[in-house]
Coordinates of C-alpha atoms and ligand atoms in Angstrom, one line a residue:
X6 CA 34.6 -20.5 -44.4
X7 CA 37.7 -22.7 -44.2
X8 CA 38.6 -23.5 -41.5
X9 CA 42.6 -23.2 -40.7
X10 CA 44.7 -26.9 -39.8
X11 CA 46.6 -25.2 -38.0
X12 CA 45.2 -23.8 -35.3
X13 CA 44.6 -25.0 -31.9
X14 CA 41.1 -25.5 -29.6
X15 CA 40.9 -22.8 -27.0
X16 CA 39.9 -23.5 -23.5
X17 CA 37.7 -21.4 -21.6
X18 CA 39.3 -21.4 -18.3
X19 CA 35.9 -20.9 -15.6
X20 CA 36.5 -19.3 -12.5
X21 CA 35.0 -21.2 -9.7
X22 CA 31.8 -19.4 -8.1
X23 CA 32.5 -16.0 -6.3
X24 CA 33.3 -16.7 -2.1
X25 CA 31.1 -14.5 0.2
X26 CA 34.2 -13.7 1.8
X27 CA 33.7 -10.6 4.8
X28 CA 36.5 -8.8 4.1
X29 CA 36.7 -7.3 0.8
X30 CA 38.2 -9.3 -1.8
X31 CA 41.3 -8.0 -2.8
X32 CA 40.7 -8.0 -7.0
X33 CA 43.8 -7.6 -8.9
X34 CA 44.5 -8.2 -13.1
X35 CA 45.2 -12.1 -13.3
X36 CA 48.4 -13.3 -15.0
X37 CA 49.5 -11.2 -18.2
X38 CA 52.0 -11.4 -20.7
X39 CA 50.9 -8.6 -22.9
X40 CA 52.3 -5.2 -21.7
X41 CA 49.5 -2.5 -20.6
X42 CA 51.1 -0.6 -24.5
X43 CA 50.0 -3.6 -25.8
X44 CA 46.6 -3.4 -24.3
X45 CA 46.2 0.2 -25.4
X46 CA 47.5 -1.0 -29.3
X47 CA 45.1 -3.7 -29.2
X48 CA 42.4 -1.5 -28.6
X49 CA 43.3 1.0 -31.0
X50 CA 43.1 -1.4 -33.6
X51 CA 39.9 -3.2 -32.7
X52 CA 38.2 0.2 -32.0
X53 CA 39.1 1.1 -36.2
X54 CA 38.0 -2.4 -37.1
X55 CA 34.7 -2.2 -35.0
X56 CA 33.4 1.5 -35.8
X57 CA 34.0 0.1 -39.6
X58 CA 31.2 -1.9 -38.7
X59 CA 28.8 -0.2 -35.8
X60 CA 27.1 3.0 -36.2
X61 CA 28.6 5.6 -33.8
X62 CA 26.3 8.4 -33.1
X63 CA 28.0 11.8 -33.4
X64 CA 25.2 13.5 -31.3
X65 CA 26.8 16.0 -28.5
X66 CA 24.3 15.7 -26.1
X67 CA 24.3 12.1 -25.8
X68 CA 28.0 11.8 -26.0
X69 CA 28.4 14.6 -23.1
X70 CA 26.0 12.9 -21.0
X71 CA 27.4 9.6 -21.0
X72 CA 31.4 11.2 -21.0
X73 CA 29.9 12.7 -17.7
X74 CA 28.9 9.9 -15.8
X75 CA 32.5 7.9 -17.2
X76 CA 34.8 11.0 -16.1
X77 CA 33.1 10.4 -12.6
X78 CA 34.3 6.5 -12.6
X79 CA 37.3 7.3 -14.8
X80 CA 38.6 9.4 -11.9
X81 CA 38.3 6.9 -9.6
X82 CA 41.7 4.6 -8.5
X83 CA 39.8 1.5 -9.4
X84 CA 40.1 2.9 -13.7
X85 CA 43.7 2.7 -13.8
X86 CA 45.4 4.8 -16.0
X87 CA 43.8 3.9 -19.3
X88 CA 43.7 6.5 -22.0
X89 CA 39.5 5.6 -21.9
X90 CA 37.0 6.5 -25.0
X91 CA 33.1 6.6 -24.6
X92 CA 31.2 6.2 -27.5
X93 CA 27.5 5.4 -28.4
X94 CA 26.4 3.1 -30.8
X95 CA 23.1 2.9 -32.7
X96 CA 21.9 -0.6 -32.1
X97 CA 18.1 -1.2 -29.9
X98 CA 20.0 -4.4 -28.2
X99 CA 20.9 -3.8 -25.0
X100 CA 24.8 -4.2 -24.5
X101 CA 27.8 -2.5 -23.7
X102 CA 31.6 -3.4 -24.7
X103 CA 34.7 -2.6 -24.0
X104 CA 38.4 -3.0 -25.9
X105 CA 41.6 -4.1 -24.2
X106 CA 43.2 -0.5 -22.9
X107 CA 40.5 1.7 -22.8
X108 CA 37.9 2.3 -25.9
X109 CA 34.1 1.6 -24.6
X110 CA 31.0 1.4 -26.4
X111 CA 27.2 1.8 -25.1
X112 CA 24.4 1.0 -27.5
X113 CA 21.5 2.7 -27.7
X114 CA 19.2 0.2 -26.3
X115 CA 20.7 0.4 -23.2
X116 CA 20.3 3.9 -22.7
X117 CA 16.6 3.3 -23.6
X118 CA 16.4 0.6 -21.0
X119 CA 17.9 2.2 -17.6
X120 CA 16.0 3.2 -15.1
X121 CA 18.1 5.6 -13.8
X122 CA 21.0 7.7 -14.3
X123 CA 23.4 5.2 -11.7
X124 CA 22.4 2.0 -13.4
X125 CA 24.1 3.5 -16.5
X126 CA 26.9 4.3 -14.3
X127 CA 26.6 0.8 -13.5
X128 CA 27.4 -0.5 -16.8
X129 CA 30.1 2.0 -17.5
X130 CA 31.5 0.8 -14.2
X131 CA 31.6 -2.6 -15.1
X132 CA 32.8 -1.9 -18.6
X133 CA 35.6 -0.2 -17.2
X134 CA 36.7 -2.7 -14.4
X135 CA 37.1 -5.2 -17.3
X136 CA 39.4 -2.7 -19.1
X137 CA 41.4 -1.7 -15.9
X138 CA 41.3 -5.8 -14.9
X139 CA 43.3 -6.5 -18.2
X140 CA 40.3 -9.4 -18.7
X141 CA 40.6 -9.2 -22.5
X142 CA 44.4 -9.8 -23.1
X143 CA 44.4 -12.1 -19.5
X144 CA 41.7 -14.2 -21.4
X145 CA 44.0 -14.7 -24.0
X146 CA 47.5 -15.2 -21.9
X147 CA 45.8 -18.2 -20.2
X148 CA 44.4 -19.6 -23.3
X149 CA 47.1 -19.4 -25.3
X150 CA 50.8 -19.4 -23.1
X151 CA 52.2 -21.9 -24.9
X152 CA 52.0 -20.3 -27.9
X153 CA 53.0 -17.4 -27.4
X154 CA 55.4 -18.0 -25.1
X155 CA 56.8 -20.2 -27.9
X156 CA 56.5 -18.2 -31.0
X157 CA 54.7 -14.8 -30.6
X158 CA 56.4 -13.6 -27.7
X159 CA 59.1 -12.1 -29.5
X160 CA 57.3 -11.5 -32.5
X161 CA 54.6 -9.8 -30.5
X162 CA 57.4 -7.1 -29.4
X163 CA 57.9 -6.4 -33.1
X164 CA 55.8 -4.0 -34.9
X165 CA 53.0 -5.1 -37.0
X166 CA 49.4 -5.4 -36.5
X167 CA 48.2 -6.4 -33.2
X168 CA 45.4 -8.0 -34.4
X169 CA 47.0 -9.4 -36.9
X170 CA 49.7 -11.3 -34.8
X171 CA 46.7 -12.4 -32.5
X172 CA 44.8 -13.4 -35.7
X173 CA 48.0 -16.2 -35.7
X174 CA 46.8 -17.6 -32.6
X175 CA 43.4 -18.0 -33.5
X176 CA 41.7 -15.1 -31.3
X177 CA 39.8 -12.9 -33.7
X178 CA 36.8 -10.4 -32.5
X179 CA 34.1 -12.6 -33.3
X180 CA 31.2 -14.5 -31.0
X181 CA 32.9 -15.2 -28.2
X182 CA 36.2 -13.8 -28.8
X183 CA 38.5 -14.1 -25.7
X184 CA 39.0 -10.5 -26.1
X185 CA 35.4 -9.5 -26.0
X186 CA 33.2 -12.6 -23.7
X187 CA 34.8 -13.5 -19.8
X188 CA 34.5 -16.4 -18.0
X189 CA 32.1 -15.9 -14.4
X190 CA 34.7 -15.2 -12.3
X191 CA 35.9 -11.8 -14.1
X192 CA 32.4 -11.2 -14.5
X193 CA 32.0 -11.0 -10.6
X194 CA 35.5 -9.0 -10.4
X195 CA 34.2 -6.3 -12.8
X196 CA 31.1 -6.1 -10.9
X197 CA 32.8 -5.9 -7.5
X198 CA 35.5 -3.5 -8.7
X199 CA 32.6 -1.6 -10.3
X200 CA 30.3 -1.5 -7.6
X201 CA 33.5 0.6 -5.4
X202 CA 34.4 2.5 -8.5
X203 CA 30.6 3.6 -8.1
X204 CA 30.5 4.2 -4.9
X205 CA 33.9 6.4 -4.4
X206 CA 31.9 8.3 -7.8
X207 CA 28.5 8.6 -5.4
X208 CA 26.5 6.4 -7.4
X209 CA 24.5 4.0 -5.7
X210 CA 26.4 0.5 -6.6
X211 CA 22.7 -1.7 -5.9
X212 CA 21.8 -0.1 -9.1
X213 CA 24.3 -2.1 -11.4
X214 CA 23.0 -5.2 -9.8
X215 CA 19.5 -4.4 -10.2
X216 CA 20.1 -3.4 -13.5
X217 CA 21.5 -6.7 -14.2
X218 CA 18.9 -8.7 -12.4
X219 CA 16.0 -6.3 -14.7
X220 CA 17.4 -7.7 -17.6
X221 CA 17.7 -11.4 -16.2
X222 CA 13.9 -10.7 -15.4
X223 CA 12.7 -9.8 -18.8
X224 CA 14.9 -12.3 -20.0
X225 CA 12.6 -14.9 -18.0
X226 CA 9.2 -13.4 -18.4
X227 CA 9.8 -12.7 -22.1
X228 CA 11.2 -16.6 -23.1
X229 CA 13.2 -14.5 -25.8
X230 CA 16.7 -14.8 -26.5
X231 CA 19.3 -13.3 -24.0
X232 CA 19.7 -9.8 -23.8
X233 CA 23.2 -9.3 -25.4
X234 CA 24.7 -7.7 -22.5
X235 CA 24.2 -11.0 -20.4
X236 CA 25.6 -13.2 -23.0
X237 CA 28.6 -11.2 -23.3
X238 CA 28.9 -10.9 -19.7
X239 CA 27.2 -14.4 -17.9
X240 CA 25.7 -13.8 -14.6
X241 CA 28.3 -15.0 -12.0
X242 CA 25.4 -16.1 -9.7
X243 CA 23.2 -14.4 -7.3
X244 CA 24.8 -10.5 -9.0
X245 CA 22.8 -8.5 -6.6
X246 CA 23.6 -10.7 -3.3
X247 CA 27.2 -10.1 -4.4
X248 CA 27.0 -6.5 -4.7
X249 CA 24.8 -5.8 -1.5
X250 CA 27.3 -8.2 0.5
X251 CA 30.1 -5.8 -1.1
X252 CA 27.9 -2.4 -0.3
X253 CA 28.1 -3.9 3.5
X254 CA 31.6 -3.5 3.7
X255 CA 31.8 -0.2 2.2
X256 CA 31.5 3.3 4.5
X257 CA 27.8 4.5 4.6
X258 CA 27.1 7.1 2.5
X259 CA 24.3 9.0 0.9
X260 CA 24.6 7.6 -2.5
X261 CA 22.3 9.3 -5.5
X262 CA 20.4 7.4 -8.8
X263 CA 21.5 10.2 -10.5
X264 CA 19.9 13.5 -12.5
X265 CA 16.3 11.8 -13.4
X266 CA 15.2 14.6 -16.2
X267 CA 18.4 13.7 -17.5
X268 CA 18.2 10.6 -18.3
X269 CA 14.5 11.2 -19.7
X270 CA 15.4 14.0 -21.5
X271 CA 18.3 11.5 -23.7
X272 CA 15.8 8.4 -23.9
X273 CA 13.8 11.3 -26.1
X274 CA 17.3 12.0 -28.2
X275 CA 17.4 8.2 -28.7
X276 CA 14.2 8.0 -30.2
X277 CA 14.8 11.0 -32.5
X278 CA 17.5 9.0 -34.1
X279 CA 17.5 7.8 -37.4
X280 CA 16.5 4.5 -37.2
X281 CA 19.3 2.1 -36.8
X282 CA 21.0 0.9 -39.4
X283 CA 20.0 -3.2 -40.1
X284 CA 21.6 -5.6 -37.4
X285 CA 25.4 -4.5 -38.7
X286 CA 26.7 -6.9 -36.0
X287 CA 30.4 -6.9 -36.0
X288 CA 30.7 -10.2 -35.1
X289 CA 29.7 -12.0 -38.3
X290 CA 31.8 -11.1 -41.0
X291 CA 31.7 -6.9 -42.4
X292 CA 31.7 -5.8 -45.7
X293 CA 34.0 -8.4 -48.3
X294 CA 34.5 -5.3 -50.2
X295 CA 36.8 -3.8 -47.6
X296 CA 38.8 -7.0 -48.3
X297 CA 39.4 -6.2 -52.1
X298 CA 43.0 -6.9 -53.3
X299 CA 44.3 -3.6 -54.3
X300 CA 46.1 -4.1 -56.8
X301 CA 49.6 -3.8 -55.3
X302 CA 52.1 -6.8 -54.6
X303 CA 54.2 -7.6 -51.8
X304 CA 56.3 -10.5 -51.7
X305 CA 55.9 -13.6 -48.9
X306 CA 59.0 -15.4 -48.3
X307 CA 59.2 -18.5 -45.1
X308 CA 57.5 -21.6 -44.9
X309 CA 59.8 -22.9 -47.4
X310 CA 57.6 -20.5 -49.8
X311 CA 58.2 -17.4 -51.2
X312 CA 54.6 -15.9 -53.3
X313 CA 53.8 -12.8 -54.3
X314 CA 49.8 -11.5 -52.9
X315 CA 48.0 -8.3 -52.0
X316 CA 49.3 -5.9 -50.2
X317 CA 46.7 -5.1 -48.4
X318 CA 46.5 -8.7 -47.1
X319 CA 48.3 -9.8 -44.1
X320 CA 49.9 -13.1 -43.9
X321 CA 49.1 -15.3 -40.9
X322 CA 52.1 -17.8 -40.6
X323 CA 50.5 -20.8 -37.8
X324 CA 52.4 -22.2 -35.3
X325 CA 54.2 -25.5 -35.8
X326 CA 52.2 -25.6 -39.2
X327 CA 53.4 -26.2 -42.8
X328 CA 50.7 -23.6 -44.2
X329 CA 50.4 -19.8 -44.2
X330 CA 47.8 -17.8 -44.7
X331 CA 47.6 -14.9 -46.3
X332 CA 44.3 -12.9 -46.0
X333 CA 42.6 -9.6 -45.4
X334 CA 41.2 -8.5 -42.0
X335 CA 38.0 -8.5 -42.8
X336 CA 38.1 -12.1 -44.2
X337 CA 38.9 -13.7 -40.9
X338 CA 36.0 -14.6 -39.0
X339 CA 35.5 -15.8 -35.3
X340 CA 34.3 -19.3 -34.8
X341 CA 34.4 -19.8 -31.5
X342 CA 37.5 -18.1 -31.0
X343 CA 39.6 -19.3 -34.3
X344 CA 39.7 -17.9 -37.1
X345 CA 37.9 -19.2 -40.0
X346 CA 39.1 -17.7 -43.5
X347 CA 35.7 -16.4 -45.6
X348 CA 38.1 -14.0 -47.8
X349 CA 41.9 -15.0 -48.9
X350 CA 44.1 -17.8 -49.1
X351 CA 45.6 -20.7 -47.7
X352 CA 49.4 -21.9 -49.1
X353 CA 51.0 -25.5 -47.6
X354 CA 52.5 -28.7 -48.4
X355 CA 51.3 -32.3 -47.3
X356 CA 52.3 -35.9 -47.7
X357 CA 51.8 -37.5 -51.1
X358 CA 52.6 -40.9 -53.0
X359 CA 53.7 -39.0 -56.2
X360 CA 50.4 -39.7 -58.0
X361 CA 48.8 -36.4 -58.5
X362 CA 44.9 -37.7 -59.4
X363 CA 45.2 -39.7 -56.1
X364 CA 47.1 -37.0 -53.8
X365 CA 44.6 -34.8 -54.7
X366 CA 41.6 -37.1 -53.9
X367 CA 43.1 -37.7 -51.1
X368 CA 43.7 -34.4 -49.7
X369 CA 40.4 -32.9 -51.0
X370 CA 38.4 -35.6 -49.2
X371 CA 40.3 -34.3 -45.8
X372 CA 39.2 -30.9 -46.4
X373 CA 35.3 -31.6 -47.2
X374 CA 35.4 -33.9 -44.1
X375 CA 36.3 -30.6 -41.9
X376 CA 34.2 -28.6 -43.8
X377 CA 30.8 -30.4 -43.7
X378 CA 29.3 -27.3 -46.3
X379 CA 32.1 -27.6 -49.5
X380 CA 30.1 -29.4 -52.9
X381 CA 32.2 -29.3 -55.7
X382 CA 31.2 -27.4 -58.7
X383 CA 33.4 -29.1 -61.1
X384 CA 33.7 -32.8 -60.8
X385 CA 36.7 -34.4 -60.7
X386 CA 39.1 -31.0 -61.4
X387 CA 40.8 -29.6 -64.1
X388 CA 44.1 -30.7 -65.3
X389 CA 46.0 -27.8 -65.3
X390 CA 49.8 -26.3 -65.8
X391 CA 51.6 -24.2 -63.0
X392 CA 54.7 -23.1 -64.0
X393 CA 55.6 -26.1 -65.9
X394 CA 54.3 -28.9 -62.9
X395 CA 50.9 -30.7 -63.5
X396 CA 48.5 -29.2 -61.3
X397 CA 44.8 -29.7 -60.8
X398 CA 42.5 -27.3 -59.6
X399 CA 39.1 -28.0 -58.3
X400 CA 35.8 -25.9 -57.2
X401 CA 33.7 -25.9 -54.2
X402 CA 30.8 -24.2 -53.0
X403 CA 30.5 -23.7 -49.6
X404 CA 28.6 -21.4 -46.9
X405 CA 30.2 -18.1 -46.7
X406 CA 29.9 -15.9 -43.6
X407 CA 29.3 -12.8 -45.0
X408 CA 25.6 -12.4 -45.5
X409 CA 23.0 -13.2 -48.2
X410 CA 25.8 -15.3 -50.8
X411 CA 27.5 -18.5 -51.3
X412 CA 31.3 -18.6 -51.3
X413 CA 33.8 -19.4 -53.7
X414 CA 36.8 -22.1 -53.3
X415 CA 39.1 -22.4 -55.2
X416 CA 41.5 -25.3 -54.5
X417 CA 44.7 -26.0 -56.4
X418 CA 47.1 -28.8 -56.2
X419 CA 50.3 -29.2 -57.3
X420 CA 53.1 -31.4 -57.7
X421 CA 56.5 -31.0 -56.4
X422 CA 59.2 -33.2 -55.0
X423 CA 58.8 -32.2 -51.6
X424 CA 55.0 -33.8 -51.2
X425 CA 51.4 -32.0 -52.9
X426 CA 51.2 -28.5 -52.6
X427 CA 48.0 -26.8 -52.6
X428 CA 46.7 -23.3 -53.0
X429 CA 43.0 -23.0 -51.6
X430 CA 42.0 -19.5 -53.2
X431 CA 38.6 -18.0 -50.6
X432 CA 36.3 -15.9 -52.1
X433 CA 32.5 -14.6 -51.5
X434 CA 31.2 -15.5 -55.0
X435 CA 30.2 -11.4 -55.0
X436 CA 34.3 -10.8 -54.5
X437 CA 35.1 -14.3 -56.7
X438 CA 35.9 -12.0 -60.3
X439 CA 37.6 -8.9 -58.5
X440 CA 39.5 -11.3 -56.6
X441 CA 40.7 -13.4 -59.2
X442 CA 43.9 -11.9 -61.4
X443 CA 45.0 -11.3 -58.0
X444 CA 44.6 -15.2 -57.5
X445 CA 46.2 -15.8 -60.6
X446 CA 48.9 -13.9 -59.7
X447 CA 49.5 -15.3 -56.6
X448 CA 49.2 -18.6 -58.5
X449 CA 52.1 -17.5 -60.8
X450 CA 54.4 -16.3 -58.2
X451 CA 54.6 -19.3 -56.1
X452 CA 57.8 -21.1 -55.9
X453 CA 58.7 -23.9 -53.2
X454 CA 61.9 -24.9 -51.6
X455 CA 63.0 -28.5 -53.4
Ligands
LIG505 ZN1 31.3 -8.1 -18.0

């Protein structure tokens, strides 16, 4: 992976711990400058990009069981007017995700795991306060204002891609995208606005907490890795003190756990599955294939650049930056919430004496100081031509982040008045020969402003 110069650190901003405050806490969506269409875009998007990559189990029973218990909390006030989606997913770990504006996702192993019909609720519940809450899109508005109040805002009102545009800031749907993992303090929103979303539905709202504090349990007694579910969504403290404190304030009522031979009877159509397919996780990189250039053009004019490249790759202009990238989707990956490039390519200018050999050097020993993992394959570069300029073009190795292969760079330097311009071409070395007339091309095309 290479990792972009031109993006910028995000900072996770931590609520402070939850107040046991008697009255109930008034829980609204934080501070937002995507509109709720945005949300419900955003989603749309990430849903396609995600089910490329998770198995969704087309089974009716199971998907009319668990639309039954969401169309209970769905009803409620607390949902908001999302258009929602319940889906399940075949994966034994337990978790649950939601997407900005309404798609949700429960894995099998979650299914497996409740005790009860309300502790699925539960999650649902919780799932759903996130969406309603706005958390995803909030996450980013607070990490990333300034950008976008700077650059994207306007841009953002424009059509295009979403993800694309959010791809720019650095926010991909990685590990610990800002989209997908919330700080402690929307964690203990979603579970208070789920626990009365729950309780207007007539589920018992203890049962989310217990379910939570079950899995915080086994996560103790076993010593193995954290459940998914609770390292997407940290414990905001003492989860079931929180939600019996909130229960207090609510009317008593005769809540239920739910139908019991339900629930048994689709733990049994779990385990009749197929088995799942092999950890597909969508947060390490997908399939490089689904990256392939396809063989159209499209032309790339700004930066003081114009370049022809794929047309099914996007191009990612940063902020403030004299570099674009141009890449596919599925060749940005999440590192801890940038995006790193495993599949495309990376076009900008930077300073230089005039002495090509030394600009070079210069700027290649830069990039293998930020990317601990590059060893060059051919020593020194090879003298090379672009379009009359002297250009040299060197090879790396490096660690690739799509599974089981090394990756491929490619990185070319040029010439020019304005300073050296460079080319670095990304490849996974299974992608490095499709890839590369399309590289070539790309090569050939380029032009920069004098
Ligand atoms: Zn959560």
């Amino acid at each position: 992976m290479i990792r972009r110069t031109g993006t910028l650190g995000l900072t996770l901003l931590m609520a402070a711990g939850m107040a046991m405050a008697q009255k109930p806490k008034n829980i609204k969506p934080g501070w937002n400058l995507f509109s709720l269409e945005q949300d419900i875009q955003l989603g749309k998007e990430s849903a396609a990009q995600i089910e490329k990559q998770v198995q969704v189990i087309n089974n009716g029973d199971l998907n009319a069981y668990v639309n039954r218990i969401a169309s209970r909390l769905t009803a409620q006030p607390e949902a908001g007017k999302f258009p929602y989606t319940f889906k399940v997913v075949n994966d034994p770990s337990i978790n649950a995700f939601a997407l900005p504006g309404g798609p949700a996702y429960l894995h099998t192993g979650l299914i497996s795991a409740a005790e009860n019909e309300a502790q699925i609720a539960g999650v649902l519940a919780h799932e759903i306060a996130h969406v309603s809450l706005r958390h995803g899109t909030a996450q980013v508005t607070k990490g990333q204002a300034l950008q976008m109040i700077a650059g994207l805002g306007g841009a953002m009102l424009g059509g295009g891609s979403m993800l694309g545009q959010l791809a720019q800031l650095g926010v991909g749907l990685g590990a610990n995208s800002l989209l997908l993992k919330f700080s402690r303090g929307a964690e203990s929103d979603a579970d208070l606005l789920g626990a009365r979303m729950m309780a207007k539905a007539g589920y018992d709202p203890i049962e989310m907490a217990r379910f939570f504090q079950k899995l915080e349990e086994q996560e103790k007694a076993s010593g193995r890795s954290t459940p998914q579910f609770l390292s997407d969504h940290p414990s905001p403290g003492n989860r079931v003190k929180a939600v019996s404190a909130e229960v207090q304030m609510m009317p008593k009522n005769n809540y239920s756990r739910g139908d019991e031979a339900d629930l048994r009877r689709m733990q049994g159509v779990v385990k009749g599955l197929p088995a799942p397919p092999k950890q597909t996780n969508f947060r390490q990189a997908g399939d490089p294939t689904t990256g392939r250039p396809n063989g159209q053009f499209k032309q790339f004019q700004g930066n003081g650049l114009s370049v022809a490249h794929p047309a099914n790759w996007e191009v990612f202009q940063s902020q403030g930056a004299s570099e674009v990238t141009i890449a596919p989707q599925a060749g940005l990956v999440d590192n801890n919430g940038n995006a790193d490039i495993a599949y495309g390519t990376i076009i900008g200018i930077t300073s230089a004496t005039g002495n090509l050999d030394k600009d070079t050097q210069t700027y290649i020993q830069q990039m293998m100081q930020q990317n601990k993992d590059m060893k060059p394959a051919n020593q020194g570069g090879q003298r090379v031509t672009v379009s009359g300029a002297p250009a040299v073009l060197n090879l790396f190795y490096n660690k690739s982040a799509f599974a089981n292969q090394r990756e491929v760079d490619a990185v070319l330097t040029i010439e020019h008045p304005k300073g050296l311009v460079y080319m670095i071409m990304i490849s996974p070395e299974s992608e490095y020969q499709a890839a590369q007339p399309s590289f070539e091309r790309m090569i050939q095309s380029l032009q920069v402003g004098r």
